CSV table of C-alpha atoms in Angstrom, one decimal:
chain,number,residue,atom,x,y,z
A,1451,MET,CA,-146.4,33.2,71.6
A,1452,GLN,CA,-145.4,35.1,68.5
A,1453,ALA,CA,-149.0,35.8,67.5
A,1454,GLU,CA,-149.7,37.1,71.1
A,1455,TYR,CA,-146.6,39.4,70.9
A,1456,THR,CA,-147.6,40.7,67.5
A,1457,ALA,CA,-151.1,41.5,68.8
A,1458,PHE,CA,-149.7,43.2,71.9
A,1459,TYR,CA,-147.2,45.2,69.8
A,1460,LYS,CA,-149.8,46.4,67.4
A,1461,ARG,CA,-152.1,47.4,70.3
A,1462,GLY,CA,-149.3,49.2,72.1
A,1463,ALA,CA,-148.3,51.0,68.9
A,1464,ALA,CA,-151.9,52.1,68.2
A,1465,LEU,CA,-152.0,53.6,71.7
A,1466,GLY,CA,-148.8,55.5,71.2
A,1467,LEU,CA,-146.9,53.4,73.7
A,1468,MET,CA,-144.2,52.2,71.3
A,1469,ALA,CA,-142.2,53.8,68.6
A,1470,ILE,CA,-143.3,51.5,65.8
A,1471,ASN,CA,-140.8,53.1,63.3
A,1472,ASP,CA,-137.9,51.7,65.4
A,1473,GLN,CA,-138.8,48.2,64.3
A,1474,PRO,CA,-138.2,47.5,60.6
A,1475,THR,CA,-140.9,46.2,58.4
A,1476,GLN,CA,-138.4,43.6,57.0
A,1477,LEU,CA,-135.1,42.3,58.3
A,1478,ALA,CA,-133.1,39.4,57.0
A,1479,VAL,CA,-129.3,39.1,57.6
A,1480,PHE,CA,-127.0,36.1,56.8
A,1481,ILE,CA,-123.3,35.5,57.0
A,1482,GLY,CA,-121.3,32.3,56.7
A,1483,GLY,CA,-120.1,29.7,54.4
A,1484,PHE,CA,-120.3,26.0,53.6
A,1485,MET,CA,-117.1,25.0,55.3
A,1486,GLY,CA,-117.6,26.9,58.6
A,1487,GLU,CA,-120.1,28.5,60.9
A,1488,SER,CA,-123.1,30.5,59.5
A,1489,PHE,CA,-125.7,32.7,61.1
A,1490,ALA,CA,-129.1,33.9,60.0
A,1491,LEU,CA,-131.5,36.4,61.5
A,1492,ARG,CA,-134.9,37.4,60.2
A,1493,LEU,CA,-138.0,39.2,61.4
A,1494,GLN,CA,-141.2,37.2,61.6
A,1495,GLU,CA,-144.4,38.5,63.0
A,1496,GLY,CA,-142.7,41.0,65.3
A,1497,ALA,CA,-140.1,38.6,66.7
A,1498,LEU,CA,-136.6,37.6,65.5
A,1499,LEU,CA,-135.7,34.1,64.4
A,1500,TYR,CA,-132.0,33.5,65.1
A,1501,GLU,CA,-130.3,30.5,63.5
A,1502,ALA,CA,-126.8,29.2,63.9
A,1503,TYR,CA,-125.3,26.6,61.6
A,1504,GLY,CA,-122.2,24.4,61.6
A,1505,ASP,CA,-120.2,23.0,58.7
A,1506,GLN,CA,-122.1,22.3,55.6
A,1507,TYR,CA,-125.1,24.4,56.9
A,1508,GLU,CA,-126.0,21.9,59.5
A,1509,LEU,CA,-128.6,23.6,61.7
A,1510,ARG,CA,-127.3,23.7,65.3
A,1511,LEU,CA,-129.5,26.3,67.0
A,1512,THR,CA,-132.8,28.1,66.5
A,1513,GLU,CA,-134.1,30.7,68.9
A,1514,THR,CA,-137.0,33.2,68.8
A,1515,LEU,CA,-136.0,36.5,70.3
A,1516,ILE,CA,-138.2,39.5,71.2
A,1517,PRO,CA,-136.1,42.6,71.5
A,1518,SER,CA,-137.3,45.4,73.8
A,1519,ASP,CA,-138.4,48.7,72.4
A,1520,ASN,CA,-135.2,50.3,73.7
A,1521,THR,CA,-133.1,47.6,71.9
A,1522,TRP,CA,-135.0,48.3,68.6
A,1523,MET,CA,-134.4,52.0,69.1
A,1524,GLN,CA,-130.7,51.5,69.6
A,1525,PHE,CA,-130.5,49.2,66.6
A,1526,LYS,CA,-132.1,51.8,64.4
A,1527,ALA,CA,-129.8,54.5,65.8
A,1528,ALA,CA,-126.8,52.4,65.0
A,1529,LEU,CA,-128.0,51.8,61.4
A,1530,ASP,CA,-128.6,55.5,60.9
A,1531,LYS,CA,-124.8,56.0,61.4
A,1532,ILE,CA,-123.9,53.6,58.6
A,1533,ALA,CA,-123.4,55.0,55.1
A,1534,PHE,CA,-125.8,52.6,53.4
A,1535,PRO,CA,-126.6,54.9,50.5
A,1536,SER,CA,-123.0,54.4,49.2
A,1537,TRP,CA,-123.2,50.6,49.4
A,1538,GLN,CA,-123.4,48.7,46.2
A,1539,THR,CA,-126.1,46.0,45.8
A,1540,GLU,CA,-123.4,43.3,45.3
A,1541,TYR,CA,-119.8,42.7,46.4
A,1542,VAL,CA,-118.2,39.7,44.8
A,1543,ASP,CA,-114.6,38.5,44.5
A,1544,PRO,CA,-114.7,36.5,41.2
A,1545,GLU,CA,-111.4,34.9,41.9
A,1546,CYS,CA,-112.5,33.3,45.2
A,1547,LEU,CA,-115.1,30.7,44.8
A,1548,ASP,CA,-115.3,29.4,48.4
A,1549,GLY,CA,-115.4,31.4,51.6
A,1550,THR,CA,-117.8,33.8,53.2
A,1551,TYR,CA,-121.2,34.8,51.8
A,1552,TRP,CA,-123.3,37.5,53.4
A,1553,SER,CA,-126.6,39.3,52.7
A,1554,ILE,CA,-128.6,42.0,54.2
A,1555,LYS,CA,-132.2,43.2,53.6
A,1556,ILE,CA,-133.6,45.8,56.0
A,1557,GLU,CA,-136.6,48.0,55.3
A,1558,TYR,CA,-137.9,51.0,57.4
A,1559,PRO,CA,-140.2,53.8,56.1
A,1560,ASP,CA,-137.1,56.0,55.8
A,1561,LEU,CA,-134.4,53.4,55.0
A,1562,THR,CA,-134.0,50.5,52.6
A,1563,VAL,CA,-130.9,48.4,52.5
A,1564,LYS,CA,-130.4,45.4,50.2
A,1565,SER,CA,-126.8,44.2,49.6
A,1566,GLU,CA,-124.9,41.0,49.4
A,1567,GLY,CA,-121.4,39.7,48.9
A,1568,SER,CA,-119.0,36.8,48.6
A,1569,ASN,CA,-115.5,37.3,50.0
A,1570,ARG,CA,-115.8,41.1,49.4
A,1571,TYR,CA,-117.2,43.7,51.7
A,1572,PRO,CA,-118.2,47.4,51.6
A,1573,GLY,CA,-115.3,49.5,52.6
A,1574,LYS,CA,-115.0,53.2,53.1
A,1575,ASN,CA,-117.7,55.0,51.2
A,1576,GLY,CA,-119.0,51.7,49.9
A,1577,VAL,CA,-115.9,51.0,47.9
A,1578,PRO,CA,-115.3,47.2,47.6
A,1579,SER,CA,-112.7,45.8,50.0
A,1580,SER,CA,-111.4,42.3,49.3
A,1581,GLN,CA,-111.5,39.9,52.3
A,1582,GLN,CA,-111.2,42.8,54.8
A,1583,ARG,CA,-114.1,43.5,57.0
A,1584,GLY,CA,-114.0,46.9,58.6
A,1585,GLY,CA,-115.8,50.2,59.0
A,1586,ASP,CA,-119.5,50.2,58.3
A,1587,PHE,CA,-119.6,46.4,57.7
A,1588,GLU,CA,-118.3,45.7,61.2
A,1589,ARG,CA,-120.6,48.4,62.6
A,1590,LEU,CA,-123.5,46.5,61.0
A,1591,LEU,CA,-122.4,43.2,62.5
A,1592,LYS,CA,-121.9,44.9,65.9
A,1593,ALA,CA,-125.5,46.4,65.7
A,1594,VAL,CA,-126.9,42.9,64.9
A,1595,ARG,CA,-125.1,41.3,67.8
A,1596,LYS,CA,-126.4,44.0,70.1
A,1597,LEU,CA,-129.9,43.4,68.7
A,1598,ILE,CA,-129.7,39.7,69.5
A,1599,ASP,CA,-128.3,40.3,73.0
A,1600,GLY,CA,-124.7,39.4,72.3
A,1601,ARG,CA,-125.3,36.1,70.5
A,1602,THR,CA,-122.7,35.1,68.0
A,1603,PHE,CA,-123.0,36.7,64.5
A,1604,ARG,CA,-119.8,36.9,62.6
């Protein structure tokens, strides 16, 4: 099914039926921790692989999702409103060894984001914020949840 979708998508894009720049060339997002829920999302051959894990990274759910062109367009528009250029490549709280780890890698022709953190998040203007998610980081998570049709990603 994935190979058929990829071929269909490439044919549609070649005919000008789809805005190919609304879908990233790479996408991988993860959030979670060893002692709780974790979630992963990655782009593979034009489809999204969504994974949900329980305690100790026990895989609980795997789904393949194919967002509509409109959903990809909305996702890209949401990302364009986030101040990624001010984000650091790493946000780590050295005093907290257990907790929430997150990572993001997204590539478009006009945007590349690669950042990760452990118990620290990008705050206003990319300034590190200890254990408080807010602003652009929450906007990112909201955009991801919309991309995956409301599935859990926190």
